[in-house]
Amino acid sequence: MLNLEFLMKKGYTEKQLAESSVLNLSFKQIETINELEFNIFNVKLSKLWLSNNQIKTIDEKLFGECINLEELYLDNNKLTTIDSNAFQQLKQLKVLRLNNNQIETIDGKIFEKCSKLKWLYLDNNKLREINRDTFHT
């Protein structure tokens, strides 16, 4: 589980996390993320790598405080479910990598507030349905 205790065991200090604009947590064997502790240190984040882990779901409030996040890398996980509100606070998001997961459907409102999104990677998923309103501008 990704939480403050996990990160400190990996050598991060609370001060580093609070001041970081870039955080690379790829290849850490993360399965779940505790949103309450995660939101403590991510207000300044502009780039976040969570690639090549074992993450299965993205909950609604997980990135709620990441208001400055521009790049989010969630590729090469085991994602099957992404809450339809998961990216609602990410108004600065420009790059989102969701490729090489197990996503089957994309909800129509999932990118509604991501008006700056320029690069979306969805290749190598199990997509069966993408709501027709997903990319409506």
XYZ file of N, CA and C in Angstrom:
411
model
N 0.848 -1.179 0.000
C 0.000 0.000 0.000
C 0.890 1.238 0.000
N 0.540 2.193 -0.852
C 1.274 3.458 -0.884
C 0.710 4.387 0.176
N 1.522 4.676 1.163
C 1.180 5.651 2.181
C 2.471 6.276 2.682
N 2.374 7.180 3.598
C 3.545 7.899 4.087
C 4.581 6.946 4.681
N 4.138 5.979 5.430
C 5.060 5.007 6.042
C 5.845 4.248 4.972
N 5.160 3.810 3.923
C 5.792 3.101 2.812
C 6.883 3.962 2.182
N 6.564 5.229 1.910
C 7.513 6.126 1.257
C 8.727 6.407 2.132
N 8.516 6.531 3.419
C 9.635 6.786 4.324
C 10.552 5.566 4.392
N 9.991 4.380 4.310
C 10.813 3.167 4.276
C 11.633 3.095 2.997
N 11.142 3.717 1.931
C 11.854 3.733 0.648
C 12.878 4.863 0.575
N 13.033 5.626 1.665
C 14.066 6.634 1.720
C 13.616 8.066 1.517
N 12.331 8.284 1.334
C 11.818 9.645 1.189
C 11.591 10.254 2.570
N 11.866 11.542 2.711
C 11.538 12.234 3.951
C 10.235 12.997 3.748
N 9.567 13.313 4.816
C 8.315 14.061 4.730
C 8.546 15.430 4.079
N 9.684 16.044 4.381
C 10.020 17.346 3.798
C 10.209 17.236 2.287
N 10.917 16.196 1.839
C 11.109 15.990 0.399
C 9.771 15.842 -0.311
N 8.895 15.070 0.280
C 7.592 14.828 -0.337
C 6.759 16.097 -0.403
N 6.822 16.897 0.646
C 6.036 18.124 0.696
C 6.531 19.158 -0.311
N 7.813 19.117 -0.638
C 8.394 20.127 -1.515
C 8.591 19.640 -2.949
N 8.307 18.402 -3.226
C 8.557 17.832 -4.551
C 7.537 18.281 -5.575
N 8.035 18.597 -6.761
C 7.135 18.851 -7.886
C 7.130 17.659 -8.823
N 8.113 16.773 -8.656
C 8.219 15.563 -9.463
C 8.404 14.387 -8.508
N 7.616 13.342 -8.704
C 7.716 12.166 -7.849
C 7.616 10.915 -8.714
N 8.664 10.092 -8.661
C 8.693 8.868 -9.439
C 8.565 7.674 -8.494
N 7.422 7.013 -8.571
C 7.148 5.828 -7.757
C 6.945 4.600 -8.635
N 7.606 4.588 -9.779
C 7.539 3.441 -10.680
C 8.324 2.268 -10.098
N 7.894 1.066 -10.467
C 8.574 -0.168 -10.070
C 8.696 -0.324 -8.551
N 7.677 0.063 -7.796
C 7.701 -0.043 -6.326
C 6.763 -1.137 -5.813
N 6.169 -1.913 -6.716
C 5.250 -3.001 -6.369
C 4.045 -2.504 -5.574
N 3.581 -1.317 -5.888
C 2.430 -0.721 -5.215
C 1.154 -1.382 -5.738
N 0.288 -1.798 -4.835
C -0.986 -2.408 -5.204
C -2.158 -1.469 -4.948
N -2.112 -0.754 -3.840
C -3.187 0.183 -3.498
C -2.578 1.490 -3.011
N -3.372 2.537 -3.102
C -2.918 3.852 -2.682
C -3.903 4.415 -1.672
N -3.395 4.827 -0.530
C -4.214 5.434 0.511
C -4.370 6.912 0.181
N -5.561 7.309 -0.270
C -5.748 8.690 -0.738
C -5.568 9.733 0.351
N -5.911 9.431 1.583
C -5.792 10.423 2.640
C -4.343 10.806 2.889
N -3.474 9.831 2.993
C -2.064 10.132 3.202
C -1.417 10.627 1.914
N -1.854 10.148 0.793
C -1.290 10.572 -0.486
C -1.526 12.059 -0.719
N -2.683 12.552 -0.379
C -3.015 13.961 -0.604
C -2.252 14.925 0.297
N -1.614 14.440 1.333
C -0.854 15.298 2.235
C 0.305 15.981 1.515
N 0.964 15.265 0.614
C 2.198 15.793 0.059
C 2.157 16.116 -1.428
N 1.009 16.112 -2.053
C 1.026 16.220 -3.501
C 0.497 17.526 -4.085
N 0.300 18.543 -3.308
C -0.242 19.805 -3.820
C 0.690 20.429 -4.859
N 1.993 20.322 -4.668
C 2.960 20.938 -5.573
C 3.321 20.064 -6.767
N 2.883 18.828 -6.775
C 3.287 17.913 -7.837
C 2.858 18.397 -9.217
N 3.795 18.355 -10.155
C 3.453 18.623 -11.546
C 3.607 17.356 -12.387
N 4.456 16.421 -11.917
C 4.659 15.154 -12.627
C 4.670 14.020 -11.606
N 3.894 12.983 -11.902
C 3.803 11.838 -11.011
C 3.860 10.547 -11.820
N 4.856 9.715 -11.504
C 4.997 8.414 -12.132
C 4.560 7.335 -11.152
N 3.561 6.568 -11.552
C 3.126 5.383 -10.814
C 3.143 4.171 -11.750
N 3.982 4.235 -12.745
C 4.074 3.190 -13.774
C 4.671 1.897 -13.217
N 4.336 0.805 -13.897
C 4.950 -0.497 -13.608
C 4.798 -0.914 -12.152
N 3.573 -0.832 -11.672
C 3.216 -1.302 -10.344
C 2.098 -2.330 -10.488
N 1.318 -2.528 -9.465
C 0.228 -3.514 -9.469
C -1.110 -2.856 -9.140
N -1.255 -1.573 -9.417
C -2.451 -0.806 -9.058
C -3.646 -1.295 -9.876
N -4.773 -1.545 -9.200
C -5.963 -2.078 -9.857
C -7.083 -1.056 -10.014
N -7.189 -0.114 -9.085
C -8.271 0.869 -9.144
C -7.761 2.269 -8.828
N -8.454 3.243 -9.385
C -8.210 4.651 -9.081
C -9.516 5.196 -8.523
N -9.498 5.578 -7.263
C -10.694 6.069 -6.599
C -10.943 7.541 -6.885
N -12.117 7.984 -6.583
C -12.588 9.342 -6.864
C -11.709 10.426 -6.252
N -11.288 10.263 -5.027
C -10.588 11.337 -4.316
C -9.071 11.210 -4.354
N -8.548 10.227 -5.040
C -7.123 9.952 -4.989
C -6.265 11.145 -5.395
N -6.595 11.809 -6.478
C -5.799 12.930 -6.963
C -6.453 14.273 -6.658
N -7.325 14.310 -5.676
C -8.098 15.497 -5.351
C -7.299 16.751 -5.044
N -6.125 16.587 -4.457
C -5.297 17.742 -4.104
C -4.199 18.020 -5.124
N -4.161 17.265 -6.179
C -3.103 17.421 -7.196
C -3.478 18.496 -8.210
N -3.765 19.665 -7.746
C -4.301 20.711 -8.618
C -3.288 21.239 -9.633
N -2.013 20.983 -9.429
C -0.988 21.437 -10.366
C -0.411 20.322 -11.225
N -0.984 19.146 -11.128
C -0.466 17.998 -11.859
C -0.653 18.186 -13.363
N 0.450 18.090 -14.105
C 0.430 18.243 -15.563
C 0.658 16.920 -16.279
N 1.389 16.014 -15.635
C 1.688 14.719 -16.245
C 1.459 13.618 -15.221
N 0.695 12.603 -15.633
C 0.379 11.476 -14.759
C 0.599 10.183 -15.531
N 1.461 9.345 -14.993
C 1.835 8.093 -15.640
C 1.324 6.918 -14.816
N 0.326 6.235 -15.348
C -0.264 5.066 -14.702
C -0.168 3.841 -15.612
N 0.727 3.880 -16.560
C 0.871 2.792 -17.515
C 1.497 1.555 -16.854
N 1.231 0.415 -17.461
C 1.797 -0.864 -17.014
C 1.444 -1.202 -15.570
N 0.166 -1.092 -15.257
C -0.373 -1.523 -13.973
C -1.411 -2.603 -14.257
N -2.330 -2.792 -13.349
C -3.417 -3.758 -13.536
C -4.758 -3.061 -13.429
N -4.808 -1.823 -13.855
C -6.034 -1.033 -13.741
C -7.177 -1.668 -14.514
N -8.283 -1.848 -13.809
C -9.516 -2.301 -14.447
C -10.598 -1.242 -14.283
N -10.517 -0.490 -13.185
C -11.563 0.476 -12.848
C -10.953 1.830 -12.519
N -11.532 2.855 -13.124
C -11.172 4.230 -12.798
C -12.472 4.952 -12.513
N -12.599 5.476 -11.321
C -13.813 6.202 -10.954
C -14.053 7.339 -11.946
N -15.293 7.570 -12.295
C -15.634 8.600 -13.291
C -15.260 10.007 -12.848
N -15.018 10.207 -11.555
C -14.610 11.518 -11.040
C -13.127 11.587 -10.672
N -12.375 10.569 -11.001
C -10.980 10.475 -10.560
C -10.110 11.630 -11.026
N -10.389 12.180 -12.186
C -9.537 13.231 -12.748
C -10.194 14.604 -12.741
N -11.287 14.759 -12.028
C -12.055 16.009 -12.048
C -11.281 17.219 -11.526
N -10.360 17.033 -10.612
C -9.595 18.160 -10.060
C -8.321 18.451 -10.851
N -8.033 17.645 -11.842
C -6.777 17.771 -12.583
C -6.927 18.697 -13.789
N -7.199 19.927 -13.525
C -7.475 20.900 -14.580
C -6.232 21.326 -15.349
N -5.052 21.029 -14.822
C -3.791 21.360 -15.500
C -3.213 20.162 -16.255
N -3.873 19.020 -16.170
C -3.341 17.787 -16.751
C -3.197 17.898 -18.268
N -1.989 17.595 -18.750
C -1.692 17.640 -20.183
C -1.381 16.262 -20.751
N -0.765 15.403 -19.929
C -0.360 14.066 -20.368
C -0.916 13.041 -19.385
N -1.594 12.029 -19.924
C -2.127 10.944 -19.100
C -1.846 9.624 -19.801
N -1.043 8.811 -19.159
C -0.703 7.498 -19.718
C -1.438 6.413 -18.938
N -2.366 5.760 -19.608
C -3.131 4.648 -19.044
C -2.912 3.370 -19.853
N -1.934 3.374 -20.720
C -1.697 2.232 -21.595
C -1.178 1.019 -20.822
N -1.364 -0.143 -21.435
C -0.906 -1.420 -20.875
C -1.509 -1.709 -19.507
N -2.827 -1.611 -19.440
C -3.596 -1.963 -18.259
C -4.680 -2.948 -18.681
N -5.750 -3.034 -17.928
C -6.854 -3.943 -18.233
C -8.188 -3.201 -18.222
N -8.156 -1.948 -18.609
C -9.352 -1.099 -18.604
C -10.323 -1.575 -19.682
N -11.596 -1.731 -19.291
C -12.615 -2.204 -20.233
C -13.532 -1.102 -20.725
N -13.836 -0.130 -19.878
C -14.733 0.958 -20.276
C -14.188 2.303 -19.805
N -14.538 3.329 -20.546
C -14.187 4.707 -20.192
C -15.490 5.486 -20.075
N -15.745 6.024 -18.914
C -16.966 6.782 -18.659
C -16.954 8.111 -19.416
N -18.119 8.563 -19.805
C -18.252 9.780 -20.603
C -17.803 11.059 -19.940
N -17.797 11.122 -18.629
C -17.442 12.373 -17.939
C -16.063 12.336 -17.309
N -15.315 11.295 -17.550
C -14.051 11.111 -16.851
C -13.036 12.214 -17.144
N -13.028 12.776 -18.350
C -12.070 13.821 -18.713
C -12.730 15.191 -18.843
N -13.929 15.319 -18.335
C -14.742 16.518 -18.491
C -14.024 17.801 -18.054
N -13.300 17.769 -16.968
C -12.627 18.969 -16.437
C -11.174 19.090 -16.900
N -10.703 18.126 -17.663
C -9.307 18.108 -18.124
C -9.185 18.835 -19.460
N -9.481 20.109 -19.463
C -9.519 20.873 -20.714
C -8.150 21.068 -21.358
N -7.074 20.866 -20.605
C -5.724 21.025 -21.150
C -5.100 19.705 -21.608
N -5.846 18.612 -21.470
C -5.326 17.296 -21.836
C -5.009 17.239 -23.328
N -3.748 16.967 -23.642
C -3.284 16.911 -25.040
C -2.872 15.506 -25.453
N -2.345 14.728 -24.523
C -1.832 13.400 -24.828
C -2.479 12.382 -23.896
N -3.262 11.492 -24.478
C -3.928 10.424 -23.738
C -3.546 9.095 -24.368
N -2.957 8.229 -23.587
C -2.509 6.930 -24.068
C -3.401 5.843 -23.469
N -4.101 5.121 -24.328
C -5.004 4.062 -23.891
C -4.704 2.727 -24.569
N -3.635 2.650 -25.326
C -3.344 1.436 -26.076
C -3.049 0.247 -25.154
N -3.292 -0.929 -25.685
C -3.073 -2.192 -24.973
C -3.876 -2.301 -23.681
N -5.168 -2.029 -23.791
C -6.133 -2.256 -22.728
C -7.164 -3.244 -23.251
N -8.209 -3.472 -22.503
C -9.283 -4.379 -22.912
C -10.553 -3.584 -23.197
N -10.382 -2.435 -23.794
C -11.514 -1.536 -24.029
C -12.592 -2.186 -24.878
N -13.798 -2.172 -24.332
C -14.977 -2.651 -25.038
C -15.905 -1.493 -25.354
N -15.808 -0.449 -24.550
C -16.734 0.666 -24.712
C -16.090 1.969 -24.266
N -16.253 2.989 -25.101
C -15.893 4.349 -24.739
C -17.143 5.176 -24.980
N -17.664 5.759 -23.944
C -18.868 6.561 -24.053
C -18.673 7.642 -25.105
N -19.664 7.884 -25.923
C -19.514 8.836 -27.033
C -19.302 10.273 -26.562
N -19.630 10.577 -25.323
C -19.421 11.927 -24.793
C -18.056 12.132 -24.142
N -17.240 11.091 -24.129
C -15.957 11.145 -23.454
C -15.065 12.270 -23.957
N -15.039 12.471 -25.272
C -14.135 13.463 -25.850
C -14.893 14.634 -26.456
N -16.094 14.856 -25.983
C -16.916 15.969 -26.457
C -16.358 17.269 -25.927
N -16.163 18.251 -26.816
C -15.637 19.549 -26.383
C -16.654 20.654 -26.564
